[in-house]
C-alpha positions in Angstrom: 105.3 95.8 71.8 102.7 97.0 74.4 104.1 95.3 77.7 102.0 94.2 80.3 98.2 95.6 79.9 96.3 92.8 81.5 96.6 90.4 84.5 95.4 87.5 81.9 98.8 87.8 80.4 100.3 86.6 83.5 97.8 83.8 84.7 99.3 80.3 84.5 102.3 78.6 85.3 106.1 79.8 84.6 109.4 78.1 85.0 111.3 80.8 87.3 115.2 80.9 87.1 116.7 83.6 89.5 120.4 84.4 90.1 121.2 86.5 93.2 124.5 88.4 92.9 125.8 89.9 96.1 128.4 92.9 96.4 130.8 90.6 98.1 131.0 88.0 95.4 128.6 85.6 96.6 125.9 84.2 94.4 122.5 82.3 94.9 120.4 80.5 92.5 116.7 79.9 92.7 115.1 77.4 90.2 111.2 76.8 90.6 107.9 77.8 89.5 105.9 80.7 89.7 101.7 80.0 89.4 99.7 83.0 88.8 96.1 82.1 89.8 92.8 83.9 89.7 91.1 85.0 92.9 88.3 87.3 91.8 89.6 90.3 90.2 93.3 89.6 91.6 96.0 87.3 90.8 97.8 85.3 93.4 101.4 84.5 92.7 103.0 81.8 94.4 106.4 80.8 93.8 108.0 77.5 95.1 111.6 76.2 94.2 115.1 75.3 95.7 117.6 77.9 96.8 121.1 77.0 96.5 124.3 78.7 97.3 123.9 79.5 100.8 127.0 79.2 102.8 127.2 76.0 104.6 123.9 74.5 103.3 123.2 72.2 100.7 120.4 74.3 99.4 116.7 74.6 100.8 113.2 75.0 99.8 111.9 78.7 99.3 108.5 80.0 98.6 106.9 83.5 98.6 103.3 84.8 97.7 102.5 88.0 96.2 99.1 89.6 95.0 98.5 91.4 91.7 95.7 93.9 90.9 94.8 95.7 88.1 93.8 99.4 88.9 92.9 101.7 85.9 96.3 102.2 84.3 98.5 100.5 86.6 99.0 97.1 88.2 99.5 97.0 92.3 101.8 94.5 93.7 101.0 93.5 97.4 102.7 91.3 99.8 100.7 88.2 100.8 99.2 90.2 103.7 97.8 92.8 101.2 100.5 95.5 102.4 101.5 97.7 99.2 104.6 96.5 97.5 105.2 98.3 94.3 103.1 99.7 91.4 103.7 99.1 87.6 102.1 101.1 84.9 100.3 99.3 82.2 101.1 99.4 78.5 104.8 100.1 79.2 107.4 97.5 78.0 110.3 98.2 80.3 108.6 100.0 83.5 110.8 100.8 86.6 109.9 101.5 89.9 111.2 101.7 93.6 110.2 100.4 97.0 111.4 101.9 100.1 111.5 99.8 103.4 113.8 102.0 105.6 116.7 101.8 105.5 116.9 99.6 102.4 115.9 100.6 99.0 114.7 98.0 96.4 114.7 99.1 92.6 113.0 96.8 90.1 113.4 97.0 86.4 110.7 94.7 84.5 111.1 93.9 80.8 107.9 92.6 79.3 109.3 92.8 75.7 108.5 88.9 75.4 105.6 88.0 77.5 106.7 84.2 77.0 109.8 84.8 78.8 109.5 88.0 80.7 112.4 89.5 83.2 112.4 91.4 86.6 115.8 92.8 87.8 115.9 93.9 91.5 118.9 96.2 93.0 118.6 96.3 96.7 120.8 98.4 98.7 120.8 99.0 102.6 123.2 99.1 105.4 123.2 95.3 105.5 122.1 94.4 101.9 123.7 94.9 98.5 122.9 92.6 95.7 121.4 92.3 92.2 118.6 89.7 91.9 117.7 88.7 88.1 114.6 86.7 87.5 113.2 85.3 84.3 110.0 83.8 84.0 109.3 81.4 81.1 105.7 80.3 80.3 105.1 76.6 80.7 101.5 76.2 80.0 100.6 78.1 76.9 101.9 78.3 73.4 104.3 81.1 72.5 
């Protein structure tokens, strides 16, 4: 096991299953796809799907975009507007990192032990936030 060593390991189409468990017991689910598309030396990650479990709502369409770039021995993950988000060391099977967005703290633990079904778990804490978000990305467009 070598973890994530190249952006090409992510390139393509993934089924995305996400569960968001709030500290008050509420739970949301997101089901959709995540497409990693090459843009020069970068990968653009586009998520699109359906979010359910929002109080009083039947569900809603949800999207988000990130940009991933390989920089020597690490991968930089940026917001869609190219602001820095977090950094992942390459070649680490289960890297962890933290993103501080005052007053909130976002801690992510990745699991790249199975690149056909990798995971990311975010723990988010702040004055108005307290949840754990588990995401599993299942490869759709390549053989395992």
